[in-house]
Coordinates of C-alpha atoms and ligand atoms in Angstrom, one line a residue:
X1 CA -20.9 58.6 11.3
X2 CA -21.1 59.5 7.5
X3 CA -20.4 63.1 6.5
X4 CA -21.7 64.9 3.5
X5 CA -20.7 67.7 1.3
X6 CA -23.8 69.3 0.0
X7 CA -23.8 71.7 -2.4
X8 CA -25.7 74.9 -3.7
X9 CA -27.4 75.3 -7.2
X10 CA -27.6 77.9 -9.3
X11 CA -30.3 78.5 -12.0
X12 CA -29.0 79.3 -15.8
X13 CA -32.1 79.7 -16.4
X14 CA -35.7 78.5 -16.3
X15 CA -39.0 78.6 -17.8
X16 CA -42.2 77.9 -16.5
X17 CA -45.6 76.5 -17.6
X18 CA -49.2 77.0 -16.4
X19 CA -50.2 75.3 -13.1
X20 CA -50.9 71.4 -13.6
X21 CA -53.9 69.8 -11.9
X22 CA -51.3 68.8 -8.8
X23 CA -51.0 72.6 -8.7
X24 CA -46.8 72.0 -9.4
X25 CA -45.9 74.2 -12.1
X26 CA -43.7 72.3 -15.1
X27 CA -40.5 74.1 -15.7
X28 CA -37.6 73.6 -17.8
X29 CA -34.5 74.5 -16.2
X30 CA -30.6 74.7 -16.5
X31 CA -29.7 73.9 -12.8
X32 CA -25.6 73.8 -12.3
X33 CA -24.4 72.9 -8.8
X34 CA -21.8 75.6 -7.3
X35 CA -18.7 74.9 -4.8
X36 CA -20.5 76.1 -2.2
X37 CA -21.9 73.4 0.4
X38 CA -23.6 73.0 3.6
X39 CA -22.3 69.7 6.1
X40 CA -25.2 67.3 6.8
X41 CA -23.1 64.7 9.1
X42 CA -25.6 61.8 10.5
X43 CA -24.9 59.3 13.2
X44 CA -26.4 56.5 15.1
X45 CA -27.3 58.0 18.8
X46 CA -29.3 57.0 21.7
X47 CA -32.4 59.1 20.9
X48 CA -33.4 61.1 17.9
X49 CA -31.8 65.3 17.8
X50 CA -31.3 67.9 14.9
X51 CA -28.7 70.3 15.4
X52 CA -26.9 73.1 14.2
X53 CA -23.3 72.5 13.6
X54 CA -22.5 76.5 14.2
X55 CA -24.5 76.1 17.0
X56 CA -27.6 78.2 16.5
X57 CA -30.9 76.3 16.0
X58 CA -32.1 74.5 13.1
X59 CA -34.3 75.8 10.6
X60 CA -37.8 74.6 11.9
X61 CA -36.5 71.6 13.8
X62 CA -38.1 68.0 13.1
X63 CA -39.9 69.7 10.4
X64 CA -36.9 70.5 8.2
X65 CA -36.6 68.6 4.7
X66 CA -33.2 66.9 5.9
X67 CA -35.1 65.1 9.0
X68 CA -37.7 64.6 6.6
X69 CA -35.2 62.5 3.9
X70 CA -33.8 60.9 6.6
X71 CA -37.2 59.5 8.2
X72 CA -38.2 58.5 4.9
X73 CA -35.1 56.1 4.1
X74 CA -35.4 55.1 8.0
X75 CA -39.2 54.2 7.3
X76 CA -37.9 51.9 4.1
X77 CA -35.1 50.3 5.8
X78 CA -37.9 49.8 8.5
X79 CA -35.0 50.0 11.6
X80 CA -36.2 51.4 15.4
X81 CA -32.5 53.1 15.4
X82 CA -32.2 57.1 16.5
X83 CA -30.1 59.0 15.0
X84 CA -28.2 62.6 15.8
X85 CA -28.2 65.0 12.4
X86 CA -26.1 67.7 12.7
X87 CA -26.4 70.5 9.9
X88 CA -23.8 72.9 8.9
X89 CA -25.2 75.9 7.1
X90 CA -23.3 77.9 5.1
X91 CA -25.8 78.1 2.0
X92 CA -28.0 81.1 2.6
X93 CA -32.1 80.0 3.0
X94 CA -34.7 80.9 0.9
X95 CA -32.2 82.5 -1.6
X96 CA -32.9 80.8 -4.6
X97 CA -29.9 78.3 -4.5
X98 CA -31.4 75.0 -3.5
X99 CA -30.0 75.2 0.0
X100 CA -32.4 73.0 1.9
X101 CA -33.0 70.4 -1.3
X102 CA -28.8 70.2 -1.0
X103 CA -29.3 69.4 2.7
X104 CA -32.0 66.7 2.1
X105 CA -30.2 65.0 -0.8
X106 CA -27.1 64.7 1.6
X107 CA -29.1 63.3 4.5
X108 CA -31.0 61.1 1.9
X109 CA -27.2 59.7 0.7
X110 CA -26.4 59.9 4.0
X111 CA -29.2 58.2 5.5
X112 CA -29.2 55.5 2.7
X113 CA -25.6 54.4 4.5
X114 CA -26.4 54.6 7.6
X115 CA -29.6 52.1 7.0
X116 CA -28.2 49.7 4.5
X117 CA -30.3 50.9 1.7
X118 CA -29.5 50.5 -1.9
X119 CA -27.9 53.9 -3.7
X120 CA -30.7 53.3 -6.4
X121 CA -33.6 53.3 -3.8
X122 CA -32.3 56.2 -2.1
X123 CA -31.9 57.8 -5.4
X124 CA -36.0 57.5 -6.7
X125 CA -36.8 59.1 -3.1
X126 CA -35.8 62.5 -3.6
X127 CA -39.0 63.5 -5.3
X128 CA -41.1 63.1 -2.5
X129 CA -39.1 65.1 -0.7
X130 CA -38.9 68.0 -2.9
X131 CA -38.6 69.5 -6.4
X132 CA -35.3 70.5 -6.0
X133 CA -33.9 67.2 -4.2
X134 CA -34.3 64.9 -7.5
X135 CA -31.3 67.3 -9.1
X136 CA -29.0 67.7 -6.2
X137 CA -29.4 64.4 -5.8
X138 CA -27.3 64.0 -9.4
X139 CA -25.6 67.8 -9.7
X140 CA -23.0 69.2 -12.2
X141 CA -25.0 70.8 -15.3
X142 CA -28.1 69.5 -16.6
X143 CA -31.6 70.2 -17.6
X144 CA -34.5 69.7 -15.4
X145 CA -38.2 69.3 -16.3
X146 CA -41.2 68.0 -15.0
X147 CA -41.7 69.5 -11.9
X148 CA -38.1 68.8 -11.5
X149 CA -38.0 65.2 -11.1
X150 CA -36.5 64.5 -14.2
X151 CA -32.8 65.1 -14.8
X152 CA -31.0 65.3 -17.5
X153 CA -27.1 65.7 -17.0
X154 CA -24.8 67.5 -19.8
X155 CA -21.2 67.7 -19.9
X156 CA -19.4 69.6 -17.2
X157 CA -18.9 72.9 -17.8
X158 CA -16.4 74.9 -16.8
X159 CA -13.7 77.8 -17.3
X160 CA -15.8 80.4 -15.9
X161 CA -16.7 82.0 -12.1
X162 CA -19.9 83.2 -10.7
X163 CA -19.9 86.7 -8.8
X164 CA -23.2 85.7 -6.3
X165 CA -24.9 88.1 -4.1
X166 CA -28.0 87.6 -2.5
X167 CA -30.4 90.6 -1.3
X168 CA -31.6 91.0 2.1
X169 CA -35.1 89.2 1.5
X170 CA -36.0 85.6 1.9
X171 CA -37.7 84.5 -0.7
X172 CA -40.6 81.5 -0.4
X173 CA -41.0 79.6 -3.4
X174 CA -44.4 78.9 -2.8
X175 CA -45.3 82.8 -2.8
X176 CA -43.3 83.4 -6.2
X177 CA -44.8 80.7 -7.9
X178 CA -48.0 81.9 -6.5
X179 CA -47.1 85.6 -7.7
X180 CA -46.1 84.1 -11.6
X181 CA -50.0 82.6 -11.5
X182 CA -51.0 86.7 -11.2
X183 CA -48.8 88.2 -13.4
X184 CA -49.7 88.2 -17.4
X185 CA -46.9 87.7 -19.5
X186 CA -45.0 89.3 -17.9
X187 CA -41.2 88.6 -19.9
X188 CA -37.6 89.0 -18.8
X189 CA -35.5 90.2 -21.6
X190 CA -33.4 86.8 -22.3
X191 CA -29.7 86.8 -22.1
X192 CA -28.0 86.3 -25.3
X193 CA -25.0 83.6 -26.1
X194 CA -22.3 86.2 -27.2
X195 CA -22.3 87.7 -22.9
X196 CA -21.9 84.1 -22.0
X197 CA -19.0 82.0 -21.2
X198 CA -18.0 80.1 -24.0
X199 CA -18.9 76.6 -22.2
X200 CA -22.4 77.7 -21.9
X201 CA -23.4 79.8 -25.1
X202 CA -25.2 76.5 -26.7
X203 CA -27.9 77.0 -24.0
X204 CA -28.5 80.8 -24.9
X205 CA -30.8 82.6 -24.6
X206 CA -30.7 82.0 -20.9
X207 CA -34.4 83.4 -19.3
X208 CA -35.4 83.1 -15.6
X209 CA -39.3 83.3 -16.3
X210 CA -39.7 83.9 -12.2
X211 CA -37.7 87.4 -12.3
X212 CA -41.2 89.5 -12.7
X213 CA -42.9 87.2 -10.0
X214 CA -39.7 87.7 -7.2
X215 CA -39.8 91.5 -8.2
X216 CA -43.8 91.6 -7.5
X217 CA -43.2 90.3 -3.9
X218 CA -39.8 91.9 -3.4
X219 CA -39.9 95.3 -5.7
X220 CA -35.9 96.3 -4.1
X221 CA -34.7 93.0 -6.5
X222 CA -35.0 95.2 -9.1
X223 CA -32.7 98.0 -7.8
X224 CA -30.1 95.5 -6.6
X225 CA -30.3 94.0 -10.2
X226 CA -29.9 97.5 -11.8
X227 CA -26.9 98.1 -9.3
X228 CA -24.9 94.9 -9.9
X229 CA -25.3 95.4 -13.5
X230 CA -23.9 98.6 -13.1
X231 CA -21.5 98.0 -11.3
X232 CA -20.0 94.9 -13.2
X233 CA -21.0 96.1 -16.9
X234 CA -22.6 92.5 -17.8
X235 CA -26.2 91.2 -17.7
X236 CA -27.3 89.9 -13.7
X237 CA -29.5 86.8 -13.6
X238 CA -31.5 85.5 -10.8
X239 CA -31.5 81.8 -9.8
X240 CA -34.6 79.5 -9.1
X241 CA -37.1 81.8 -7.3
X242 CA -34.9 84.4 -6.1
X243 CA -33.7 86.4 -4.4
X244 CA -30.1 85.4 -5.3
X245 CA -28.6 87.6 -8.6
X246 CA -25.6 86.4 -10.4
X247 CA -23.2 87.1 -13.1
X248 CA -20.7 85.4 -15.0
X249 CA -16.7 86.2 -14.5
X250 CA -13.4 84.8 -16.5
X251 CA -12.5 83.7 -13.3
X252 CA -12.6 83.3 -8.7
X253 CA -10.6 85.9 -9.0
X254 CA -11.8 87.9 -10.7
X255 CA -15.4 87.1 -9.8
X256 CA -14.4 87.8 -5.7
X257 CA -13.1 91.2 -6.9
X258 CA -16.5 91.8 -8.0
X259 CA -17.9 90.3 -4.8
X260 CA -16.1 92.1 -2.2
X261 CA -17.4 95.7 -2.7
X262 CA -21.2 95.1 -3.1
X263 CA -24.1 97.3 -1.8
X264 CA -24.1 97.3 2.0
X265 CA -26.9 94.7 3.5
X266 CA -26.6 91.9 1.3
X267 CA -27.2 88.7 3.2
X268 CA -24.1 87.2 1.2
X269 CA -21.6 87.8 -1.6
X270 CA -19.5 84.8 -3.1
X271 CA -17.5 84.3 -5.5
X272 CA -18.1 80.4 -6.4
X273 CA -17.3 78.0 -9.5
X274 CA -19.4 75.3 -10.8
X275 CA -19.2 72.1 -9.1
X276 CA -19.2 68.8 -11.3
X277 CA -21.3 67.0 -8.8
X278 CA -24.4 67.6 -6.1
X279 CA -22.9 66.2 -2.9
X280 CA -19.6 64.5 -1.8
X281 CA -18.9 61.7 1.0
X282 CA -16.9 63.7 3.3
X283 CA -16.4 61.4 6.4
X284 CA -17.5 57.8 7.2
X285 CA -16.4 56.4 9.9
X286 CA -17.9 52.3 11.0
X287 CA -21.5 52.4 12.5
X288 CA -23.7 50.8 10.6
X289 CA -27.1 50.7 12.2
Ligands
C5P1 O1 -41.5 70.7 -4.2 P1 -41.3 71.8 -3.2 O2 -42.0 71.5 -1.9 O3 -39.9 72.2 -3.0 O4 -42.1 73.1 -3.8 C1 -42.4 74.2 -3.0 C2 -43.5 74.9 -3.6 O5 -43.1 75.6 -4.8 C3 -44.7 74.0 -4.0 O6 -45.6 73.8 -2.9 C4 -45.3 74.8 -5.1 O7 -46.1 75.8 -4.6 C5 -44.1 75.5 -5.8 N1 -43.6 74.7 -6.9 C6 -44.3 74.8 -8.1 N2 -43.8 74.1 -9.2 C7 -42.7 73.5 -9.2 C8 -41.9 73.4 -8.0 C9 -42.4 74.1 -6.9 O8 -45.4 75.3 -8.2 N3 -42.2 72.9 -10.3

């Protein structure tokens, strides 16, 4: 049984290009991964099951992205074995921090021990997975382009806290990217270096060019944006395609003050630093199939 640590991103910020014949958008992003991490735990079994590890059921079943990455390394190992994948959620979905990408890079490393197949192979998988899955498949800080298969890690950074709330709307990518194609222009006023931490400031201005397009499906974004702002006197910035809103503290301390009064009905509020990696072996424990 093989147990992994798999962690949320957060988006600095990210710009996006006109629709490409593959309809994909190209973006160029500052993705950061976050101490905060779902458990995707994978063993051999005697017939194939999905599971909740709280209990509850599992985010459309056999059709979820982590059963997905792990039929796909199964289907390259070529092996008849089932397998039980249990998934601890603690990563809110369809928020805008890379929860189900985290969970299907985990199963992918995951899956890529279970079956005997090479790190490297498991590695060049995670685009056909998903957009997201090539980064958390790497983590820490770096800059993603393409349509997010290509990674480019930076130093860690560090010495600063994000205060993270996320509103009570789920957000599909799909429909914001879909939303951005209708909008014209529409611009987000960037975020300049001197309201960042230090660690950061050399990838100022930070813009999320997906703000308008979340606020055209989900107009209350803008009111929760205005209220966090208010309330914590910095700029708020959204990550990946919403609906999650974030700002910058010194500290977890400090940045969990800031999280445990926010405006009733928000599906979560964290205080989380940035994590210098996308996923982390938790457990393994002999069954090699
Ligand atoms: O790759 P993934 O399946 O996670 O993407 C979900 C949807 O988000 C895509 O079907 C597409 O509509 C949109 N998307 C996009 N451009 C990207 C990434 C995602 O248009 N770079």
């Amino acid at each position: 049984m093989i147990e992994v640590a798999a962690h949320a991103k957060v988006n600095f910020g990210l710009r996006v290009g006109s629709p490409r014949p593959d309809g994909y958008h190209p973006i160029h992003g500052l993705f950061q991964s976050v101490q905060w991490s779902d458990q995707v735990a994978l063993a051999q079994s005697d017939e194939d099951t999905i599971t909740s590890g709280s209990g509850g059921p599992v985010v459309d079943g056999f059709g979820n992205l982590a059963w997905s990455a792990m039929e796909a390394v199964r289907r390259v190992a070529a092996s008849p074995h089932p397998v039980r994948l249990t998934l601890t959620k603690r990563i809110p979905v369809a928020a805008g921090l890379g929860g189900g990408s985290a969970d299907a890079a985990g199963t992918l490393v995951a899956a890529g021990r279970l079956f005997g197949v090479p790190e490297s192979e498991v590695m060049a998988m995670g685009p056909e997975i998903g957009s997201d899955v090539p980064f958390c498949l790497v983590g820490g800080l770096a800059v993603v382009t393409g349509r997010g298969e290509l990674v480019s890690p930076l130093a860690a950074s560090a010495g600063y806290a994000l205060g993270l709330v996320v509103p009570p709307v789920e957000l599909a990518t799909a429909l914001v990217f879909a939303a951005w194609d209708r909008l014209d222009d529409a611009a987000e006023s960037p975020v300049p270096p001197d309201v960042l931490p230090p660690s950061l400031r050399a990838h100022a201005p930070l813009v999320n060019d997906l703000y308008p397009a979340a606020v055209a499906v989900a107009p209350m974004l803008d009111e929760w944006r205005a209220e966090l702002a208010a309330r914590w006197g910095r700029p708020v910035l959204m990550s990946g395609s919403g609906p999650s809103l974030f700002g910058f503290f010194v500290d977890e301390a400090e940045a969990r003050e800031a999280t445990d009064d926010i405006p009733v009905g928000a599906r979560a509020a964290e205080a989380v630093v940035p994590a210098a990696v996308g996923w982390r072996i938790v457990t393994t424990k002999d069954d090699a199939a």
